[in-house]
PDB file of C-alpha atoms and ligand atoms in Angstrom:
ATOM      1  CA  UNK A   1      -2.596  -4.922   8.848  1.00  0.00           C
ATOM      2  CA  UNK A   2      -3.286  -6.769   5.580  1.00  0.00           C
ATOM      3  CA  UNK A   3      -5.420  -3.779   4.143  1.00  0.00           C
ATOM      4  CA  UNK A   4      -1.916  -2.659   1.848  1.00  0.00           C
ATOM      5  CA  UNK A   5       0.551  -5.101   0.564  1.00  0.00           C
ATOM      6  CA  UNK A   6       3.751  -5.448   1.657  1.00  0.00           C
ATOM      7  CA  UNK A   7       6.909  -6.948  -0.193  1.00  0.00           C
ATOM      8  CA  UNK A   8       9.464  -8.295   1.013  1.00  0.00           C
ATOM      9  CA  UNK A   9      12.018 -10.843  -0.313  1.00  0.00           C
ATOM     10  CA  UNK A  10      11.319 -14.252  -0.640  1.00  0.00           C
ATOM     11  CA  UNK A  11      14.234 -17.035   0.089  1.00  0.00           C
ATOM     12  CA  UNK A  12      13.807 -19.050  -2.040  1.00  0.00           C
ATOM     13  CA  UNK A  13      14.685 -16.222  -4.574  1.00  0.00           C
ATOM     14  CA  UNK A  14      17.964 -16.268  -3.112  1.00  0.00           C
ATOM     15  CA  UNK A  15      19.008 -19.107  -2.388  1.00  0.00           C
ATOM     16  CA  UNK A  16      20.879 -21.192  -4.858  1.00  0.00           C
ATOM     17  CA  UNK A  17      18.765 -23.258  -7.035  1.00  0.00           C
ATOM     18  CA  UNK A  18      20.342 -26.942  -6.365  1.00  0.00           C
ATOM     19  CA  UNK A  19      21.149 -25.823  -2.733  1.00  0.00           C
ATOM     20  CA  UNK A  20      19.495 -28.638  -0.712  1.00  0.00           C
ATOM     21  CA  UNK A  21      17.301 -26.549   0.996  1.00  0.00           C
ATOM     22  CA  UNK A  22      15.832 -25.035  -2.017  1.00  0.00           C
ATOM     23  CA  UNK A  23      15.254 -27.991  -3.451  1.00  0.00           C
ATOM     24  CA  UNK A  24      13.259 -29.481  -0.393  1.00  0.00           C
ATOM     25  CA  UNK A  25      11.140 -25.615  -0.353  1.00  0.00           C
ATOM     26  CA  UNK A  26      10.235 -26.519  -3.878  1.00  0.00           C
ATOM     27  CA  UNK A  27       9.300 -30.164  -2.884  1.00  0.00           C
ATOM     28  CA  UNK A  28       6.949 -27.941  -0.157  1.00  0.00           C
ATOM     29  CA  UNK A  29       5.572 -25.595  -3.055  1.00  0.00           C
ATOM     30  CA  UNK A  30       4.378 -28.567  -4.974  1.00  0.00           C
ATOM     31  CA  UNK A  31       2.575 -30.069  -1.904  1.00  0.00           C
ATOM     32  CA  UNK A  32       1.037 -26.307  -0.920  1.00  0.00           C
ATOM     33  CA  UNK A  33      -0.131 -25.761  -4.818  1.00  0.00           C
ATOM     34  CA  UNK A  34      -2.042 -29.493  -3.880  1.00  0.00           C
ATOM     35  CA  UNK A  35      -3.235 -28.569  -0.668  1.00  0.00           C
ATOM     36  CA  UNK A  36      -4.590 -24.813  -2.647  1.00  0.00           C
ATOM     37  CA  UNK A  37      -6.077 -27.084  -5.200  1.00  0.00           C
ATOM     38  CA  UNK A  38      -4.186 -24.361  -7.720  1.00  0.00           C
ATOM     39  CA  UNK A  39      -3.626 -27.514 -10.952  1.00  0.00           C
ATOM     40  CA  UNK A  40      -7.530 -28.390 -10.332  1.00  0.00           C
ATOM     41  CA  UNK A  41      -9.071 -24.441 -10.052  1.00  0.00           C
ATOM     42  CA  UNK A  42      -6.052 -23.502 -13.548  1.00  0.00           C
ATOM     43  CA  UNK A  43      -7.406 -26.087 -15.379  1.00  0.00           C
ATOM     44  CA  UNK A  44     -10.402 -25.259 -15.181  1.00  0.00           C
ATOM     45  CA  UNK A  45     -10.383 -21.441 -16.044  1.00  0.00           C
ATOM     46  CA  UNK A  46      -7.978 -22.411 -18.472  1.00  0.00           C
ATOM     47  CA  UNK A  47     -11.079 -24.922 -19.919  1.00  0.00           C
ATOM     48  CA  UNK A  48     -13.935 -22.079 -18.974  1.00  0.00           C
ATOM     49  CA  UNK A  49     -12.028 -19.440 -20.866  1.00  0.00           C
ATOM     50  CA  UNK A  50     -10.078 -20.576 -23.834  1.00  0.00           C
ATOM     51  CA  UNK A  51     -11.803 -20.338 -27.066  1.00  0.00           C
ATOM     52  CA  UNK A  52     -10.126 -22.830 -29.394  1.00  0.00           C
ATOM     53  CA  UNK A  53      -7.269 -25.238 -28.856  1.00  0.00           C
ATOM     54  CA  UNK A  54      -4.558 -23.400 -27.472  1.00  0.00           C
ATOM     55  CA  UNK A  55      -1.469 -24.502 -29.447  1.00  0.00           C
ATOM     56  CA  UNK A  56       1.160 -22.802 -27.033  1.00  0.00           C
ATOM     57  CA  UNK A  57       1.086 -21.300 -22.973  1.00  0.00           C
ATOM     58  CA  UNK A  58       3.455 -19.274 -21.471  1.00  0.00           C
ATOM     59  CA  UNK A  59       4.072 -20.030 -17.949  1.00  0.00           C
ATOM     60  CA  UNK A  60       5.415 -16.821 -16.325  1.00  0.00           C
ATOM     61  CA  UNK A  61       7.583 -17.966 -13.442  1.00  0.00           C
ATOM     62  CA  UNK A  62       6.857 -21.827 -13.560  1.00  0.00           C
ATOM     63  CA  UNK A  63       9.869 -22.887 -11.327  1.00  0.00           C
ATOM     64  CA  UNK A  64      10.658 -26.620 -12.379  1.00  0.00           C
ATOM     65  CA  UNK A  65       7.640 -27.085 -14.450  1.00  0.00           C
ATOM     66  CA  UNK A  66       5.352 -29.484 -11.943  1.00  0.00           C
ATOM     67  CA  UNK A  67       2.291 -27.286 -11.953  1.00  0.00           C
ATOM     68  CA  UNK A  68       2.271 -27.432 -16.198  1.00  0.00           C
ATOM     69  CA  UNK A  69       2.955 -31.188 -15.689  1.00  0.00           C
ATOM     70  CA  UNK A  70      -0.517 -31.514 -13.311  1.00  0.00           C
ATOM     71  CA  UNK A  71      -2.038 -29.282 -15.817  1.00  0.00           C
ATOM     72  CA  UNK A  72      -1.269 -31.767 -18.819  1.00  0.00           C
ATOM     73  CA  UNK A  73      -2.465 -34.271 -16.779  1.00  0.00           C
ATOM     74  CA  UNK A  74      -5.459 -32.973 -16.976  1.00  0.00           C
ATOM     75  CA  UNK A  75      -5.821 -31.042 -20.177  1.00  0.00           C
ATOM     76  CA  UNK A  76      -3.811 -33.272 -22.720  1.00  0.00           C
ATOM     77  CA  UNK A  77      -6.513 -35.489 -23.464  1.00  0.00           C
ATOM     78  CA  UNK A  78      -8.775 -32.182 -24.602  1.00  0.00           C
ATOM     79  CA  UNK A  79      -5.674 -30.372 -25.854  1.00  0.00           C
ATOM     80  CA  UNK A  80      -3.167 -32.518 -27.228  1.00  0.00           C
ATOM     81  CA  UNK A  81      -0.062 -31.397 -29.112  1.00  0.00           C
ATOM     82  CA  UNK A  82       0.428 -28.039 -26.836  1.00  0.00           C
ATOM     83  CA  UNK A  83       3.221 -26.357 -26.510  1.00  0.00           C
ATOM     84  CA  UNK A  84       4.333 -24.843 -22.897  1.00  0.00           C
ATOM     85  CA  UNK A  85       6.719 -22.852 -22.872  1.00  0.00           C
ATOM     86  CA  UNK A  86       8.294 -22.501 -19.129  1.00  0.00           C
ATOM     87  CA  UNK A  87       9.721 -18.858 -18.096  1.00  0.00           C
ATOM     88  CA  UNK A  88      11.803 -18.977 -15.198  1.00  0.00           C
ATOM     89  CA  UNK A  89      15.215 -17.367 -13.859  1.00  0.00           C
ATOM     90  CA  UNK A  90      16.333 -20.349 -12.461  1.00  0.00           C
ATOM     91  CA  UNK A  91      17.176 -23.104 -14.897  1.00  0.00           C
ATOM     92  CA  UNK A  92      15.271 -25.885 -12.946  1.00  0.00           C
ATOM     93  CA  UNK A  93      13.245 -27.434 -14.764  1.00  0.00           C
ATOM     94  CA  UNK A  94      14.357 -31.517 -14.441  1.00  0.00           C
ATOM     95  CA  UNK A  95      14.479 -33.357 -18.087  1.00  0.00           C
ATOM     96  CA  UNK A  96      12.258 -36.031 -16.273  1.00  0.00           C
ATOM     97  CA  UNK A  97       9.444 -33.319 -16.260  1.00  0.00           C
ATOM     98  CA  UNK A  98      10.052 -32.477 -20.180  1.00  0.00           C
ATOM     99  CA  UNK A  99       9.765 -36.365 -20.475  1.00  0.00           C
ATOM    100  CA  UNK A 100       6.734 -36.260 -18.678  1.00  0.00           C
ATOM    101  CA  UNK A 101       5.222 -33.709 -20.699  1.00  0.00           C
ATOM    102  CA  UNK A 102       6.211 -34.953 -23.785  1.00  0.00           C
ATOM    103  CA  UNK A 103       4.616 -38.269 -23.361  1.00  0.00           C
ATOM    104  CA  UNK A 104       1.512 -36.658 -22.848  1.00  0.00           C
ATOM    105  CA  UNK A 105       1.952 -34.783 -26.351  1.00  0.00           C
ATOM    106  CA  UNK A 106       3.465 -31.729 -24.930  1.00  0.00           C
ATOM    107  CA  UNK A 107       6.477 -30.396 -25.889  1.00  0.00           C
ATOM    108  CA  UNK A 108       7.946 -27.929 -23.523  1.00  0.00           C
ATOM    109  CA  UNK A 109      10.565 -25.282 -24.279  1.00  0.00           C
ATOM    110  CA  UNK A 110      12.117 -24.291 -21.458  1.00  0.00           C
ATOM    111  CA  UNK A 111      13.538 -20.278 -21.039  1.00  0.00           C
ATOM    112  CA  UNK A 112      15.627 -19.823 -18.719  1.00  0.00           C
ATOM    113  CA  UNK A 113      15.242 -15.958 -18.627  1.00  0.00           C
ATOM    114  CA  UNK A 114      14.120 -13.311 -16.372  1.00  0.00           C
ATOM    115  CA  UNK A 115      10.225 -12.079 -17.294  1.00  0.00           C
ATOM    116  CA  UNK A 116      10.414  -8.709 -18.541  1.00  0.00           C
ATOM    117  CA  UNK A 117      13.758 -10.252 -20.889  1.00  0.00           C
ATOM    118  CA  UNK A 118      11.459 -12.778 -22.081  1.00  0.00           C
ATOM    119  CA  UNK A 119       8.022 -10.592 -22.446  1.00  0.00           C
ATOM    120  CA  UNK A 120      10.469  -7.781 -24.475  1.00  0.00           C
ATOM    121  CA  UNK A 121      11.137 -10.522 -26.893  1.00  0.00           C
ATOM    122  CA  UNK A 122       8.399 -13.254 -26.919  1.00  0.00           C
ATOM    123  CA  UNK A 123       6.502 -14.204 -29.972  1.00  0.00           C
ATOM    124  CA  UNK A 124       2.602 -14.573 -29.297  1.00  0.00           C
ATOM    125  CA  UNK A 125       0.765 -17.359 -27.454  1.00  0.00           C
ATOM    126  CA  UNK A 126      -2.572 -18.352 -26.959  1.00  0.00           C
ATOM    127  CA  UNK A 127      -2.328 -18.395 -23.018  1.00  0.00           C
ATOM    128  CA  UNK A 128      -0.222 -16.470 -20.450  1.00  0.00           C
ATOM    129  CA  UNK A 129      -0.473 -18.009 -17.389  1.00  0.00           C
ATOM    130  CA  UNK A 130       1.191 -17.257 -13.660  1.00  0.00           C
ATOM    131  CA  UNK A 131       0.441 -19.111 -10.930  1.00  0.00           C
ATOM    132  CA  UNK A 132       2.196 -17.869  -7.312  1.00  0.00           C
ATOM    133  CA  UNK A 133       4.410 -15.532  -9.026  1.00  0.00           C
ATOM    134  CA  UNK A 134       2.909 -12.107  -9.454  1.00  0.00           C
ATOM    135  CA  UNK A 135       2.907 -11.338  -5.582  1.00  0.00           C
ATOM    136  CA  UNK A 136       6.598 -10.985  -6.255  1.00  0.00           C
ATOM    137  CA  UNK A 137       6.556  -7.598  -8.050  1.00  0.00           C
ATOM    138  CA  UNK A 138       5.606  -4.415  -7.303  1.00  0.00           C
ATOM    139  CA  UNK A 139       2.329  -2.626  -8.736  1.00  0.00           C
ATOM    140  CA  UNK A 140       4.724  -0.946 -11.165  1.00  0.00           C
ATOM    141  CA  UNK A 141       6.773  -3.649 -12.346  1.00  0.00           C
ATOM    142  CA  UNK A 142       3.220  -5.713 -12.662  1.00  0.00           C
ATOM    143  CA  UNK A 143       1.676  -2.855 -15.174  1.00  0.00           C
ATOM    144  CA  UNK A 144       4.635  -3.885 -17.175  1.00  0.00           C
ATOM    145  CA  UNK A 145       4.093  -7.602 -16.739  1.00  0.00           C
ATOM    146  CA  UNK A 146       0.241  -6.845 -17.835  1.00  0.00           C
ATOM    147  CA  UNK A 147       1.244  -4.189 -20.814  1.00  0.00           C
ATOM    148  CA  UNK A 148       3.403  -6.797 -22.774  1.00  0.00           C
ATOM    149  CA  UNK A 149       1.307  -9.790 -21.864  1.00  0.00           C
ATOM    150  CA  UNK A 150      -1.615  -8.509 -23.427  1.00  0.00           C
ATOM    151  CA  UNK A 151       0.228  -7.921 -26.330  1.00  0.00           C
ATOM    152  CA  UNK A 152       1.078 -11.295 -26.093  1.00  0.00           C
ATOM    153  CA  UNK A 153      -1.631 -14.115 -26.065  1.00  0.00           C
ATOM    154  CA  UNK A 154      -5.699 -12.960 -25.769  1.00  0.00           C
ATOM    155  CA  UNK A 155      -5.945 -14.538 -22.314  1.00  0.00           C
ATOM    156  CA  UNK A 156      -3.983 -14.474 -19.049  1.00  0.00           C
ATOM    157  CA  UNK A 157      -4.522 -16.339 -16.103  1.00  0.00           C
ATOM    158  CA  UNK A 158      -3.086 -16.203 -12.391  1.00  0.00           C
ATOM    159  CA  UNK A 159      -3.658 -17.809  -9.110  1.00  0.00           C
ATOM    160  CA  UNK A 160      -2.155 -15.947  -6.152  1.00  0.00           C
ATOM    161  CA  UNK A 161      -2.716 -15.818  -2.779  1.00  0.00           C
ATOM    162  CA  UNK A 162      -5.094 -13.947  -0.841  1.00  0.00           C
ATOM    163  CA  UNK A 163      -4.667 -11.508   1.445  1.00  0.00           C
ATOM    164  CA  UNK A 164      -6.886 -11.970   3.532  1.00  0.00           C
ATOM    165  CA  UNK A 165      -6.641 -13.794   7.599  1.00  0.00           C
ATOM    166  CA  UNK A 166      -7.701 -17.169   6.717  1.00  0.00           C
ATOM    167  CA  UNK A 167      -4.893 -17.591   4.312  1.00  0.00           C
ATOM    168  CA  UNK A 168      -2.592 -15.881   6.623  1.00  0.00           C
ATOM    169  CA  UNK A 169      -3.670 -18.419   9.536  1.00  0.00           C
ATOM    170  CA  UNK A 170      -2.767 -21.440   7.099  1.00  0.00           C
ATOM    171  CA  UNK A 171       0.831 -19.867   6.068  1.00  0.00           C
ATOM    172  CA  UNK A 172       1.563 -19.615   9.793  1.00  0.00           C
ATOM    173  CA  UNK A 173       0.194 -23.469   9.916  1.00  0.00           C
ATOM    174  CA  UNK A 174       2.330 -24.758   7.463  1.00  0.00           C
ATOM    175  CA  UNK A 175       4.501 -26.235   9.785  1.00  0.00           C
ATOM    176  CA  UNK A 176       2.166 -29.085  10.166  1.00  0.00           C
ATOM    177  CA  UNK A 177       3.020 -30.368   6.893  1.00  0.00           C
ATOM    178  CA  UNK A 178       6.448 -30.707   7.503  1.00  0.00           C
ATOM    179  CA  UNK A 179       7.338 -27.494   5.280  1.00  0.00           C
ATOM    180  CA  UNK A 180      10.988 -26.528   6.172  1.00  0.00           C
ATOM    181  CA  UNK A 181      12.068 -23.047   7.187  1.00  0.00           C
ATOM    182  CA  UNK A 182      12.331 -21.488   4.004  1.00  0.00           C
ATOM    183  CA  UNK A 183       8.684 -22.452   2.927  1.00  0.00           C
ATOM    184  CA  UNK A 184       7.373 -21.168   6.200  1.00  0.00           C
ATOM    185  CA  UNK A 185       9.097 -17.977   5.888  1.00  0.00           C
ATOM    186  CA  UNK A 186       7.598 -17.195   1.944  1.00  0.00           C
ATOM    187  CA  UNK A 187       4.476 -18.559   2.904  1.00  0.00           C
ATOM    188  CA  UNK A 188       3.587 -15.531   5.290  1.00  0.00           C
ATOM    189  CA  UNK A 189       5.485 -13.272   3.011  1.00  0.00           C
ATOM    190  CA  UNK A 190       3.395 -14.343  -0.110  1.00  0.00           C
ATOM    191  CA  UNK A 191       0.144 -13.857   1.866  1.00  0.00           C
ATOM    192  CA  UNK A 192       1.925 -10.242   2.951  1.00  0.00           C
ATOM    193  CA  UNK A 193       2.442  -9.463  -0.713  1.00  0.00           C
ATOM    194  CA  UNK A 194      -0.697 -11.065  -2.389  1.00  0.00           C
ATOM    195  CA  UNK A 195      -3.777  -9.464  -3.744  1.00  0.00           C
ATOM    196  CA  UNK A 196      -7.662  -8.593  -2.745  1.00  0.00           C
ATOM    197  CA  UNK A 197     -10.695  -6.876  -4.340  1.00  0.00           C
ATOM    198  CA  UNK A 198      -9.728  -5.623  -7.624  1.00  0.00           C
ATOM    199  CA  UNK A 199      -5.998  -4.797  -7.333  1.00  0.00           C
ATOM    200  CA  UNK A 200      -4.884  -6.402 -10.365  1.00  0.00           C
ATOM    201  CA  UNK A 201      -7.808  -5.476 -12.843  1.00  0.00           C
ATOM    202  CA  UNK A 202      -6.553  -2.047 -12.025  1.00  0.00           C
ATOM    203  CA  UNK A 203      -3.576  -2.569 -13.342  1.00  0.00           C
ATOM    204  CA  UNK A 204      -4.777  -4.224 -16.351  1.00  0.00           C
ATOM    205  CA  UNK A 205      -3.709  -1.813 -19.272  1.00  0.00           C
ATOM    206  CA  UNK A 206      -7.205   0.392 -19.958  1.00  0.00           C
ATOM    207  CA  UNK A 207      -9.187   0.787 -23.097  1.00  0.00           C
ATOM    208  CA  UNK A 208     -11.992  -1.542 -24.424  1.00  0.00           C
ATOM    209  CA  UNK A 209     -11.770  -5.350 -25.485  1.00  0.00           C
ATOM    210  CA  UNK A 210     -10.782  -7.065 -22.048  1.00  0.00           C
ATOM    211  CA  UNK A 211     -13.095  -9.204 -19.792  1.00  0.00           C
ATOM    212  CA  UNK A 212     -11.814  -8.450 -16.521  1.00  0.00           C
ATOM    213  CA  UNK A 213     -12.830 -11.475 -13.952  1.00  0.00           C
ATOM    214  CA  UNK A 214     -10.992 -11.042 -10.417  1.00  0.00           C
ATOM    215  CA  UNK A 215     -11.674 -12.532  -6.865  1.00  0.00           C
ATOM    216  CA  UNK A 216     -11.802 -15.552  -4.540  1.00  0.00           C
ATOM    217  CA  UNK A 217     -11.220 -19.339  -5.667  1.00  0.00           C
ATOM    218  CA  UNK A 218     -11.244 -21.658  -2.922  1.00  0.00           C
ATOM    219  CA  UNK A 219     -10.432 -20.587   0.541  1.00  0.00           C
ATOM    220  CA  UNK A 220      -6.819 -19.225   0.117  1.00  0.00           C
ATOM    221  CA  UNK A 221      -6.558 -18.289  -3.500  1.00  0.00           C
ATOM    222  CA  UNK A 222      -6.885 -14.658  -5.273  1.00  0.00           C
ATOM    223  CA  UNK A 223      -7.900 -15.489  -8.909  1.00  0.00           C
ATOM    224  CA  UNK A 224      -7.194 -13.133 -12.089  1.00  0.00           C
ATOM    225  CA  UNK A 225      -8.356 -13.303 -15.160  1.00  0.00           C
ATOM    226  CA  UNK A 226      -8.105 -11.069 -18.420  1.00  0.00           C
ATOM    227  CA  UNK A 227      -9.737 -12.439 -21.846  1.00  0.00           C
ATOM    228  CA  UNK A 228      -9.555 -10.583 -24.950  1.00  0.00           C
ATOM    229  CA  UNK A 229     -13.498 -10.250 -26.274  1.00  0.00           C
TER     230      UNK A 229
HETATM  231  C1  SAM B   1       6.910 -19.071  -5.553  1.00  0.00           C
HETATM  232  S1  SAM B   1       7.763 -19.694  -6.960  1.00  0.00           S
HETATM  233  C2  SAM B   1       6.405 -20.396  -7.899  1.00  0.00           C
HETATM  234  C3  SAM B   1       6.884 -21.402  -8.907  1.00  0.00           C
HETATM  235  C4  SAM B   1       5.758 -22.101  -9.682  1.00  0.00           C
HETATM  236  N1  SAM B   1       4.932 -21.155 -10.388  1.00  0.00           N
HETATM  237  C5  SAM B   1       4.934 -22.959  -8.777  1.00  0.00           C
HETATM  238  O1  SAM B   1       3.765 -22.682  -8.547  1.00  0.00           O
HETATM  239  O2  SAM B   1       5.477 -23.967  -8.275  1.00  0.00           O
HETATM  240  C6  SAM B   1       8.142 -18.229  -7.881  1.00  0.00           C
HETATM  241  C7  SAM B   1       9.043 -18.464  -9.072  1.00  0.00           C
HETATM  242  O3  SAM B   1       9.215 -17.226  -9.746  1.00  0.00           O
HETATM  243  C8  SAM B   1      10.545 -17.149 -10.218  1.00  0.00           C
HETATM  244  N2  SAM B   1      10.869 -15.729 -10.411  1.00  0.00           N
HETATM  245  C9  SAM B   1      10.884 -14.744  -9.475  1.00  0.00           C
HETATM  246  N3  SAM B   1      11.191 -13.571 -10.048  1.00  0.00           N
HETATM  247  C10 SAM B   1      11.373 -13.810 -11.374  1.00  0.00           C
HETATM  248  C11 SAM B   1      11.691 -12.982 -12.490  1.00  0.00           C
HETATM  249  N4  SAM B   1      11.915 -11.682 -12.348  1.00  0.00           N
HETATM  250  N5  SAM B   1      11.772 -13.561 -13.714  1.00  0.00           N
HETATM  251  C12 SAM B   1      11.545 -14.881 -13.874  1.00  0.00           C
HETATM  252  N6  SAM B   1      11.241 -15.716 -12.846  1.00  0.00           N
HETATM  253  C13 SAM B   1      11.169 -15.181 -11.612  1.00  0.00           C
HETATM  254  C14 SAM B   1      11.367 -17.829  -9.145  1.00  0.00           C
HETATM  255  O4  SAM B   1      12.601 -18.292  -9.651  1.00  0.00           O
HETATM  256  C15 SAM B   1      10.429 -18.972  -8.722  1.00  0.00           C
HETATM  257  O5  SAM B   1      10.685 -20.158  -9.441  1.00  0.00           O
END
């Protein structure tokens, strides 16, 4: 059953972005990434795999901007004076977080644009990052994704989730932790959709230069990484 992927729409996608309900799914999202330990485990491949200080990350799909606020948290003190730039559709991301950010030295830019708009037009970066957002596309629209983000910055990172029955078992527990019916719902579906074995190093674009690093992190996460050598 979970051997292929299977898409299929998410609600939150479609739901209004200051509709109540969305706004209490994306209060859930910020309590799964915890439970996933997704800040912690992007922090530190960000750490393991960046050469220099980066001096600007892309967030690809970074909804209202809390994971990049955990990940200053923890990465400011190392990396001061970044500059994230948040890629999202919906324009959500609260002026409290760019506050947030900027008191730790970080001065967001926030683009309120779908991804392949953005990637068409985006100057480089040092980091590309994605974190519960590739699972949305299909293995064609993700070659694209990869294509332009190479291009782009010399390392990409993503945390998705796995698909795998553990991680299945815990969307279908989410309940537990008061998640409302829309987070239930794209829970399973994002399990449905997300990635095993080496499914996105294949669609890495080919040709020498990239360190391909792919596989488990943590007991419900699917970890990607590509670094330019
Ligand atoms: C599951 S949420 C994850 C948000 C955030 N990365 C996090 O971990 O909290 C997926 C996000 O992708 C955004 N998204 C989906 N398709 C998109 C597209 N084609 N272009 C830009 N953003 C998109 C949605 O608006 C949503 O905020």
């Amino acid at each position: 059953m979970l051997l292929s992927r299977r898409l299929q729409p998410e609600l939150l996608d479609v739901l209004p972005a200051h509709d109540p309900v969305a706004v209490r799914s994306r209060r859930d999202l910020k309590l799964l990434n915890l439970v996933m330990l997704h800040p912690r485990i992007m922090a530190r491949q960000m750490l393991r795999h960046a050469g220099d200080r980066p001096r600007k990350i892309v967030e690809l799909g970074a909804g209202d901007g809390s994971l990049m606020l955990r990940l200053a948290r923890r990465l400011a003190r190392q990396w001061p004076n970044v500059r994230p730039v948040l890629v999202d559709r919906q324009d959500i991301v609260r002026p409290a977080t760019r506050e947030a950010l900027a008191e730790l030295s970080w001065q967001s830019e926030p683009v309120a644009q779908d991804v392949f708009d953005y990637l068409d037009r985006a100057d480089p970066a040092d980091i590309v990052i994605a974190n519960l957002f590739l699972h949305h596309f299909t293995p064609g629209q993700l070659t694209e994704i990869f294509r332009r983000s190479a291009e782009l910055a010399p390392l990409f990172i993503a945390l998705e989730p796995r698909r795998s029955a553990l991680p299945l078992a815990g969307s279908r527990a989410i309940w537990l932790l008061g998640c409302n019916h829309v987070s239930r719902h794209d829970a399973v579906a994002s399990v449905y959709a997300g990635f095993r074995g080496p499914e996105l190093s294949d669609l890495w674009p080919g040709g020498q230069g990239w360190r391909l690093m792919e596989g488990n992190a943590g007991i419900w996460t699917h970890s990607f990484v590509a670094q330019k050598c």
